[in-house]
Amino acid sequence: MHLLIPAAGTGRRMGSHRNKLLLALRSQPILSWTLKAAEASHHISWIGIISQPIDWEDFKEILAQVQLTKPVEFIQGGSTRQESVYNGLQALPDDATRVLIHDGARCLATADLFDRCAEVLHDCTGLIAAVPVKDTIKVVDENGIITSTPDRRQLWAAQTPQGFDVKLLKQCHQTGISQGWEVTDDAALFEKCGLSVKIVEGEETNLKVTTPQDLAIAEFILTSRLGKK
């Protein structure tokens, strides 16, 4: 299974002027935790890190520290996540038929989640990891007035990994470019093209580290998971 890791974001909401994946989490860069899970996965055999060249030297140092045994390729990122994933798809090896896409900032995803997604992807063409929504969700208009309350039994919070048939996802990206679609994840492109996307139950701890508060929560989760060591 091939894995693409979008890692071209900045640390603006984190209050940092560098790539947030270089920030320390339990004395190790955030990206290193994502890579460790990918390394421990039984199904992932190739990793593409989509990022800006300015970060490549730092990322190479992280790779040396993690001591990955799986091949890694650096891929030029775009100005948006959508553009970055498009670039990543073009850089996949010719034999890639299925791909998992996982945000580098979701550094608490486990190898087990990668493997469960990889196994399900053998029998479908599109999937996302997601968890059931616990809170009651309100739809609000531009004046701050509630217009509806969706049934939360039908609501799931999307995570990554997301997985797809490579050929179909490439076609969806080309359609998105021609139609001028702007989406926040690849599942939305699949949906817009009328293709089915399956849910794989994710992990409650699989949060996306975006703010300093997220970083503190991630630190707590890792300490609970790994102990004081």
PDB file of C-alpha atoms in Angstrom:
ATOM      1  CA  MET A   1       0.000   0.000   0.000  1.00  0.00           C
ATOM      2  CA  HIS A   2       1.262   3.469  -0.926  1.00  0.00           C
ATOM      3  CA  LEU A   3       0.926   6.348   1.527  1.00  0.00           C
ATOM      4  CA  LEU A   4       0.910  10.078   0.765  1.00  0.00           C
ATOM      5  CA  ILE A   5       1.466  12.496   3.654  1.00  0.00           C
ATOM      6  CA  PRO A   6       0.468  16.121   2.940  1.00  0.00           C
ATOM      7  CA  ALA A   7       2.965  18.110   5.028  1.00  0.00           C
ATOM      8  CA  ALA A   8       3.171  21.468   3.295  1.00  0.00           C
ATOM      9  CA  GLY A   9       1.241  23.509   5.853  1.00  0.00           C
ATOM     10  CA  THR A  10       2.513  26.346   8.010  1.00  0.00           C
ATOM     11  CA  GLY A  11       2.270  26.944  11.736  1.00  0.00           C
ATOM     12  CA  ARG A  12       0.227  30.157  11.471  1.00  0.00           C
ATOM     13  CA  ARG A  13      -2.595  29.041  13.795  1.00  0.00           C
ATOM     14  CA  MET A  14       0.039  27.477  16.039  1.00  0.00           C
ATOM     15  CA  GLY A  15       1.710  30.870  16.409  1.00  0.00           C
ATOM     16  CA  SER A  16       4.811  29.600  14.604  1.00  0.00           C
ATOM     17  CA  HIS A  17       6.613  30.871  11.504  1.00  0.00           C
ATOM     18  CA  ARG A  18       7.837  27.405  10.527  1.00  0.00           C
ATOM     19  CA  ASN A  19       6.161  24.212   9.375  1.00  0.00           C
ATOM     20  CA  LYS A  20       4.160  23.030  12.384  1.00  0.00           C
ATOM     21  CA  LEU A  21       5.252  19.433  11.770  1.00  0.00           C
ATOM     22  CA  LEU A  22       8.717  20.493  12.930  1.00  0.00           C
ATOM     23  CA  LEU A  23       7.405  21.541  16.340  1.00  0.00           C
ATOM     24  CA  ALA A  24       8.266  19.292  19.262  1.00  0.00           C
ATOM     25  CA  LEU A  25       5.828  16.804  20.754  1.00  0.00           C
ATOM     26  CA  ARG A  26       7.344  14.871  23.665  1.00  0.00           C
ATOM     27  CA  SER A  27      10.784  16.074  22.512  1.00  0.00           C
ATOM     28  CA  GLN A  28      10.305  14.768  18.970  1.00  0.00           C
ATOM     29  CA  PRO A  29       9.023  16.583  15.868  1.00  0.00           C
ATOM     30  CA  ILE A  30       5.324  16.096  15.190  1.00  0.00           C
ATOM     31  CA  LEU A  31       6.088  14.467  11.828  1.00  0.00           C
ATOM     32  CA  SER A  32       8.193  11.764  13.469  1.00  0.00           C
ATOM     33  CA  TRP A  33       5.137  10.344  15.272  1.00  0.00           C
ATOM     34  CA  THR A  34       3.220  10.074  11.984  1.00  0.00           C
ATOM     35  CA  LEU A  35       6.176   8.344  10.344  1.00  0.00           C
ATOM     36  CA  LYS A  36       6.589   5.888  13.224  1.00  0.00           C
ATOM     37  CA  ALA A  37       3.001   4.734  12.804  1.00  0.00           C
ATOM     38  CA  ALA A  38       3.515   4.340   9.047  1.00  0.00           C
ATOM     39  CA  GLU A  39       6.702   2.365   9.676  1.00  0.00           C
ATOM     40  CA  ALA A  40       4.870   0.030  12.080  1.00  0.00           C
ATOM     41  CA  SER A  41       2.045  -0.605   9.604  1.00  0.00           C
ATOM     42  CA  HIS A  42       2.072  -4.092   8.077  1.00  0.00           C
ATOM     43  CA  HIS A  43       0.558  -2.878   4.799  1.00  0.00           C
ATOM     44  CA  ILE A  44       2.323   0.388   3.975  1.00  0.00           C
ATOM     45  CA  SER A  45       5.319  -0.220   1.707  1.00  0.00           C
ATOM     46  CA  TRP A  46       6.079   3.259   0.272  1.00  0.00           C
ATOM     47  CA  ILE A  47       5.761   6.775   1.672  1.00  0.00           C
ATOM     48  CA  GLY A  48       5.535  10.078  -0.173  1.00  0.00           C
ATOM     49  CA  ILE A  49       5.946  13.274   1.879  1.00  0.00           C
ATOM     50  CA  ILE A  50       4.330  16.239   0.106  1.00  0.00           C
ATOM     51  CA  SER A  51       5.994  19.397   1.324  1.00  0.00           C
ATOM     52  CA  GLN A  52       7.847  22.553   0.353  1.00  0.00           C
ATOM     53  CA  PRO A  53      11.549  22.219  -0.537  1.00  0.00           C
ATOM     54  CA  ILE A  54      12.475  24.661   2.240  1.00  0.00           C
ATOM     55  CA  ASP A  55      11.542  21.941   4.750  1.00  0.00           C
ATOM     56  CA  TRP A  56      13.244  18.996   3.065  1.00  0.00           C
ATOM     57  CA  GLU A  57      16.547  19.223   4.923  1.00  0.00           C
ATOM     58  CA  ASP A  58      14.746  19.290   8.269  1.00  0.00           C
ATOM     59  CA  PHE A  59      12.525  16.399   7.206  1.00  0.00           C
ATOM     60  CA  LYS A  60      15.580  14.393   6.128  1.00  0.00           C
ATOM     61  CA  GLU A  61      16.984  14.799   9.633  1.00  0.00           C
ATOM     62  CA  ILE A  62      13.719  13.461  11.038  1.00  0.00           C
ATOM     63  CA  LEU A  63      13.901  10.460   8.694  1.00  0.00           C
ATOM     64  CA  ALA A  64      17.420   9.722   9.902  1.00  0.00           C
ATOM     65  CA  GLN A  65      16.285   9.845  13.529  1.00  0.00           C
ATOM     66  CA  VAL A  66      13.237   7.630  12.949  1.00  0.00           C
ATOM     67  CA  GLN A  67      15.339   5.175  10.901  1.00  0.00           C
ATOM     68  CA  LEU A  68      12.596   4.169   8.483  1.00  0.00           C
ATOM     69  CA  THR A  69      13.110   0.952   6.550  1.00  0.00           C
ATOM     70  CA  LYS A  70      10.508   1.868   3.919  1.00  0.00           C
ATOM     71  CA  PRO A  71      11.309   3.966   0.843  1.00  0.00           C
ATOM     72  CA  VAL A  72      10.442   7.654   1.162  1.00  0.00           C
ATOM     73  CA  GLU A  73      10.118  10.231  -1.617  1.00  0.00           C
ATOM     74  CA  PHE A  74       9.838  14.004  -1.199  1.00  0.00           C
ATOM     75  CA  ILE A  75       7.217  15.623  -3.429  1.00  0.00           C
ATOM     76  CA  GLN A  76       6.795  19.350  -4.084  1.00  0.00           C
ATOM     77  CA  GLY A  77       3.695  20.690  -2.340  1.00  0.00           C
ATOM     78  CA  GLY A  78       1.180  23.091  -3.833  1.00  0.00           C
ATOM     79  CA  SER A  79      -0.430  26.266  -2.517  1.00  0.00           C
ATOM     80  CA  THR A  80      -3.431  24.306  -1.199  1.00  0.00           C
ATOM     81  CA  ARG A  81      -3.947  20.823   0.184  1.00  0.00           C
ATOM     82  CA  GLN A  82      -5.862  19.958  -2.988  1.00  0.00           C
ATOM     83  CA  GLU A  83      -2.927  20.984  -5.174  1.00  0.00           C
ATOM     84  CA  SER A  84      -0.498  19.139  -2.915  1.00  0.00           C
ATOM     85  CA  VAL A  85      -2.405  15.866  -3.152  1.00  0.00           C
ATOM     86  CA  TYR A  86      -2.651  16.288  -6.923  1.00  0.00           C
ATOM     87  CA  ASN A  87       1.140  16.592  -7.065  1.00  0.00           C
ATOM     88  CA  GLY A  88       1.457  13.562  -4.814  1.00  0.00           C
ATOM     89  CA  LEU A  89      -0.728  11.452  -7.078  1.00  0.00           C
ATOM     90  CA  GLN A  90       1.419  12.319 -10.100  1.00  0.00           C
ATOM     91  CA  ALA A  91       4.537  11.227  -8.191  1.00  0.00           C
ATOM     92  CA  LEU A  92       3.239   7.787  -7.200  1.00  0.00           C
ATOM     93  CA  PRO A  93       5.143   4.815  -8.604  1.00  0.00           C
ATOM     94  CA  ASP A  94       3.643   3.323 -11.764  1.00  0.00           C
ATOM     95  CA  ASP A  95       2.562   0.186  -9.910  1.00  0.00           C
ATOM     96  CA  ALA A  96       0.433   2.089  -7.365  1.00  0.00           C
ATOM     97  CA  THR A  97      -3.213   1.030  -7.639  1.00  0.00           C
ATOM     98  CA  ARG A  98      -4.461   2.030  -4.184  1.00  0.00           C
ATOM     99  CA  VAL A  99      -3.309   4.948  -2.032  1.00  0.00           C
ATOM    100  CA  LEU A 100      -3.845   6.119   1.525  1.00  0.00           C
ATOM    101  CA  ILE A 101      -3.665   9.868   2.168  1.00  0.00           C
ATOM    102  CA  HIS A 102      -2.956  10.932   5.722  1.00  0.00           C
ATOM    103  CA  ASP A 103      -2.424  14.443   7.082  1.00  0.00           C
ATOM    104  CA  GLY A 104       0.969  14.734   8.741  1.00  0.00           C
ATOM    105  CA  ALA A 105      -0.608  16.773  11.544  1.00  0.00           C
ATOM    106  CA  ARG A 106      -2.744  13.781  12.588  1.00  0.00           C
ATOM    107  CA  CYS A 107       0.287  12.418  14.389  1.00  0.00           C
ATOM    108  CA  LEU A 108      -1.603  10.202  16.863  1.00  0.00           C
ATOM    109  CA  ALA A 109      -3.054   7.791  14.291  1.00  0.00           C
ATOM    110  CA  THR A 110      -1.954   4.250  15.056  1.00  0.00           C
ATOM    111  CA  ALA A 111      -0.475   1.593  12.803  1.00  0.00           C
ATOM    112  CA  ASP A 112      -3.631  -0.423  13.456  1.00  0.00           C
ATOM    113  CA  LEU A 113      -5.765   2.331  11.890  1.00  0.00           C
ATOM    114  CA  PHE A 114      -3.515   2.425   8.814  1.00  0.00           C
ATOM    115  CA  ASP A 115      -3.797  -1.344   8.485  1.00  0.00           C
ATOM    116  CA  ARG A 116      -7.578  -1.449   8.920  1.00  0.00           C
ATOM    117  CA  CYS A 117      -7.993   1.199   6.232  1.00  0.00           C
ATOM    118  CA  ALA A 118      -5.597  -0.626   3.905  1.00  0.00           C
ATOM    119  CA  GLU A 119      -7.484  -3.889   4.325  1.00  0.00           C
ATOM    120  CA  VAL A 120     -10.893  -2.318   3.632  1.00  0.00           C
ATOM    121  CA  LEU A 121      -9.494  -0.484   0.608  1.00  0.00           C
ATOM    122  CA  HIS A 122      -8.853  -3.815  -1.125  1.00  0.00           C
ATOM    123  CA  ASP A 123     -12.634  -4.235  -1.420  1.00  0.00           C
ATOM    124  CA  CYS A 124     -13.785  -0.687  -2.237  1.00  0.00           C
ATOM    125  CA  THR A 125     -12.624   2.287  -4.294  1.00  0.00           C
ATOM    126  CA  GLY A 126     -12.920   5.028  -1.677  1.00  0.00           C
ATOM    127  CA  LEU A 127     -12.958   5.310   2.111  1.00  0.00           C
ATOM    128  CA  ILE A 128     -12.322   7.663   4.993  1.00  0.00           C
ATOM    129  CA  ALA A 129     -11.596   7.118   8.652  1.00  0.00           C
ATOM    130  CA  ALA A 130     -14.246   8.878  10.730  1.00  0.00           C
ATOM    131  CA  VAL A 131     -15.833   8.831  14.177  1.00  0.00           C
ATOM    132  CA  PRO A 132     -19.488   9.312  15.165  1.00  0.00           C
ATOM    133  CA  VAL A 133     -20.354  12.849  16.231  1.00  0.00           C
ATOM    134  CA  LYS A 134     -21.123  13.050  19.949  1.00  0.00           C
ATOM    135  CA  ASP A 135     -22.308  16.647  20.167  1.00  0.00           C
ATOM    136  CA  THR A 136     -25.621  17.963  18.885  1.00  0.00           C
ATOM    137  CA  ILE A 137     -24.864  19.937  15.711  1.00  0.00           C
ATOM    138  CA  LYS A 138     -26.699  23.153  14.779  1.00  0.00           C
ATOM    139  CA  VAL A 139     -26.943  24.610  11.276  1.00  0.00           C
ATOM    140  CA  VAL A 140     -26.739  28.413  11.572  1.00  0.00           C
ATOM    141  CA  ASP A 141     -27.478  31.156   9.040  1.00  0.00           C
ATOM    142  CA  GLU A 142     -25.443  34.312   8.390  1.00  0.00           C
ATOM    143  CA  ASN A 143     -27.262  36.106  11.203  1.00  0.00           C
ATOM    144  CA  GLY A 144     -26.310  33.518  13.803  1.00  0.00           C
ATOM    145  CA  ILE A 145     -29.808  32.012  13.898  1.00  0.00           C
ATOM    146  CA  ILE A 146     -30.235  28.230  14.063  1.00  0.00           C
ATOM    147  CA  THR A 147     -32.002  26.927  10.975  1.00  0.00           C
ATOM    148  CA  SER A 148     -31.958  23.193  11.672  1.00  0.00           C
ATOM    149  CA  THR A 149     -30.649  20.435  13.934  1.00  0.00           C
ATOM    150  CA  PRO A 150     -29.419  17.404  11.966  1.00  0.00           C
ATOM    151  CA  ASP A 151     -29.893  13.919  13.378  1.00  0.00           C
ATOM    152  CA  ARG A 152     -26.462  13.230  14.881  1.00  0.00           C
ATOM    153  CA  ARG A 153     -26.946   9.488  14.327  1.00  0.00           C
ATOM    154  CA  GLN A 154     -26.192  10.233  10.673  1.00  0.00           C
ATOM    155  CA  LEU A 155     -23.220  12.511  11.347  1.00  0.00           C
ATOM    156  CA  TRP A 156     -19.590  11.411  11.359  1.00  0.00           C
ATOM    157  CA  ALA A 157     -16.489  13.569  11.867  1.00  0.00           C
ATOM    158  CA  ALA A 158     -14.035  12.979   9.023  1.00  0.00           C
ATOM    159  CA  GLN A 159     -10.422  12.090   9.758  1.00  0.00           C
ATOM    160  CA  THR A 160      -7.540  10.665   7.783  1.00  0.00           C
ATOM    161  CA  PRO A 161      -6.319   8.239   6.485  1.00  0.00           C
ATOM    162  CA  GLN A 162      -8.524   8.478   3.448  1.00  0.00           C
ATOM    163  CA  GLY A 163      -8.005   5.826   0.796  1.00  0.00           C
ATOM    164  CA  PHE A 164      -8.804   5.571  -2.895  1.00  0.00           C
ATOM    165  CA  ASP A 165      -8.343   3.765  -6.165  1.00  0.00           C
ATOM    166  CA  VAL A 166      -5.472   5.737  -7.710  1.00  0.00           C
ATOM    167  CA  LYS A 167      -6.850   5.862 -11.246  1.00  0.00           C
ATOM    168  CA  LEU A 168     -10.276   7.063 -10.084  1.00  0.00           C
ATOM    169  CA  LEU A 169      -8.846   9.682  -7.728  1.00  0.00           C
ATOM    170  CA  LYS A 170      -6.621  11.063 -10.484  1.00  0.00           C
ATOM    171  CA  GLN A 171      -9.697  11.370 -12.700  1.00  0.00           C
ATOM    172  CA  CYS A 172     -11.584  13.158  -9.905  1.00  0.00           C
ATOM    173  CA  HIS A 173      -8.737  15.642  -9.462  1.00  0.00           C
ATOM    174  CA  GLN A 174      -8.684  16.353 -13.192  1.00  0.00           C
ATOM    175  CA  THR A 175     -12.446  16.920 -13.133  1.00  0.00           C
ATOM    176  CA  GLY A 176     -12.037  19.192 -10.118  1.00  0.00           C
ATOM    177  CA  ILE A 177      -9.465  21.289 -11.974  1.00  0.00           C
ATOM    178  CA  SER A 178     -11.628  21.590 -15.084  1.00  0.00           C
ATOM    179  CA  GLN A 179     -14.716  22.498 -13.025  1.00  0.00           C
ATOM    180  CA  GLY A 180     -12.902  24.851 -10.663  1.00  0.00           C
ATOM    181  CA  TRP A 181     -13.930  22.900  -7.574  1.00  0.00           C
ATOM    182  CA  GLU A 182     -12.272  23.787  -4.280  1.00  0.00           C
ATOM    183  CA  VAL A 183     -12.590  21.080  -1.635  1.00  0.00           C
ATOM    184  CA  THR A 184     -11.035  20.404   1.758  1.00  0.00           C
ATOM    185  CA  ASP A 185     -10.460  16.685   1.313  1.00  0.00           C
ATOM    186  CA  ASP A 186     -10.308  14.037  -1.383  1.00  0.00           C
ATOM    187  CA  ALA A 187     -13.494  12.331  -0.262  1.00  0.00           C
ATOM    188  CA  ALA A 188     -15.373  15.491  -1.287  1.00  0.00           C
ATOM    189  CA  LEU A 189     -13.941  15.185  -4.807  1.00  0.00           C
ATOM    190  CA  PHE A 190     -15.044  11.556  -4.969  1.00  0.00           C
ATOM    191  CA  GLU A 191     -18.527  12.533  -3.786  1.00  0.00           C
ATOM    192  CA  LYS A 192     -18.820  15.367  -6.321  1.00  0.00           C
ATOM    193  CA  CYS A 193     -17.969  12.869  -9.062  1.00  0.00           C
ATOM    194  CA  GLY A 194     -20.785  10.573  -7.919  1.00  0.00           C
ATOM    195  CA  LEU A 195     -18.494   7.921  -6.450  1.00  0.00           C
ATOM    196  CA  SER A 196     -19.137   6.099  -3.183  1.00  0.00           C
ATOM    197  CA  VAL A 197     -16.968   6.639  -0.121  1.00  0.00           C
ATOM    198  CA  LYS A 198     -17.066   4.094   2.696  1.00  0.00           C
ATOM    199  CA  ILE A 199     -16.643   4.889   6.386  1.00  0.00           C
ATOM    200  CA  VAL A 200     -13.990   3.056   8.416  1.00  0.00           C
ATOM    201  CA  GLU A 201     -14.315   3.768  12.126  1.00  0.00           C
ATOM    202  CA  GLY A 202     -11.403   5.923  13.166  1.00  0.00           C
ATOM    203  CA  GLU A 203      -9.907   6.675  16.563  1.00  0.00           C
ATOM    204  CA  GLU A 204     -11.105   9.240  19.081  1.00  0.00           C
ATOM    205  CA  THR A 205      -7.465  10.139  19.766  1.00  0.00           C
ATOM    206  CA  ASN A 206      -6.734  10.792  16.084  1.00  0.00           C
ATOM    207  CA  LEU A 207      -6.895  14.563  16.411  1.00  0.00           C
ATOM    208  CA  LYS A 208      -5.356  17.084  14.035  1.00  0.00           C
ATOM    209  CA  VAL A 209      -2.735  19.243  15.719  1.00  0.00           C
ATOM    210  CA  THR A 210      -3.574  22.781  14.613  1.00  0.00           C
ATOM    211  CA  THR A 211      -3.420  25.006  17.706  1.00  0.00           C
ATOM    212  CA  PRO A 212      -1.274  25.139  20.878  1.00  0.00           C
ATOM    213  CA  GLN A 213      -4.229  23.593  22.722  1.00  0.00           C
ATOM    214  CA  ASP A 214      -4.195  20.636  20.311  1.00  0.00           C
ATOM    215  CA  LEU A 215      -0.487  20.198  20.964  1.00  0.00           C
ATOM    216  CA  ALA A 216      -1.110  20.063  24.731  1.00  0.00           C
ATOM    217  CA  ILE A 217      -3.858  17.471  24.259  1.00  0.00           C
ATOM    218  CA  ALA A 218      -1.615  15.402  21.993  1.00  0.00           C
ATOM    219  CA  GLU A 219       1.109  15.501  24.645  1.00  0.00           C
ATOM    220  CA  PHE A 220      -1.366  14.191  27.223  1.00  0.00           C
ATOM    221  CA  ILE A 221      -2.581  11.405  24.910  1.00  0.00           C
ATOM    222  CA  LEU A 222       0.943  10.267  24.102  1.00  0.00           C
ATOM    223  CA  THR A 223       1.942  10.325  27.773  1.00  0.00           C
ATOM    224  CA  SER A 224      -1.097   8.191  28.603  1.00  0.00           C
ATOM    225  CA  ARG A 225      -0.346   5.824  25.708  1.00  0.00           C
ATOM    226  CA  LEU A 226       3.401   5.484  26.242  1.00  0.00           C
ATOM    227  CA  GLY A 227       3.758   6.174  29.951  1.00  0.00           C
ATOM    228  CA  LYS A 228       6.422   8.468  31.415  1.00  0.00           C
ATOM    229  CA  LYS A 229       9.265   7.020  29.352  1.00  0.00           C
TER     230      LYS A 229
END
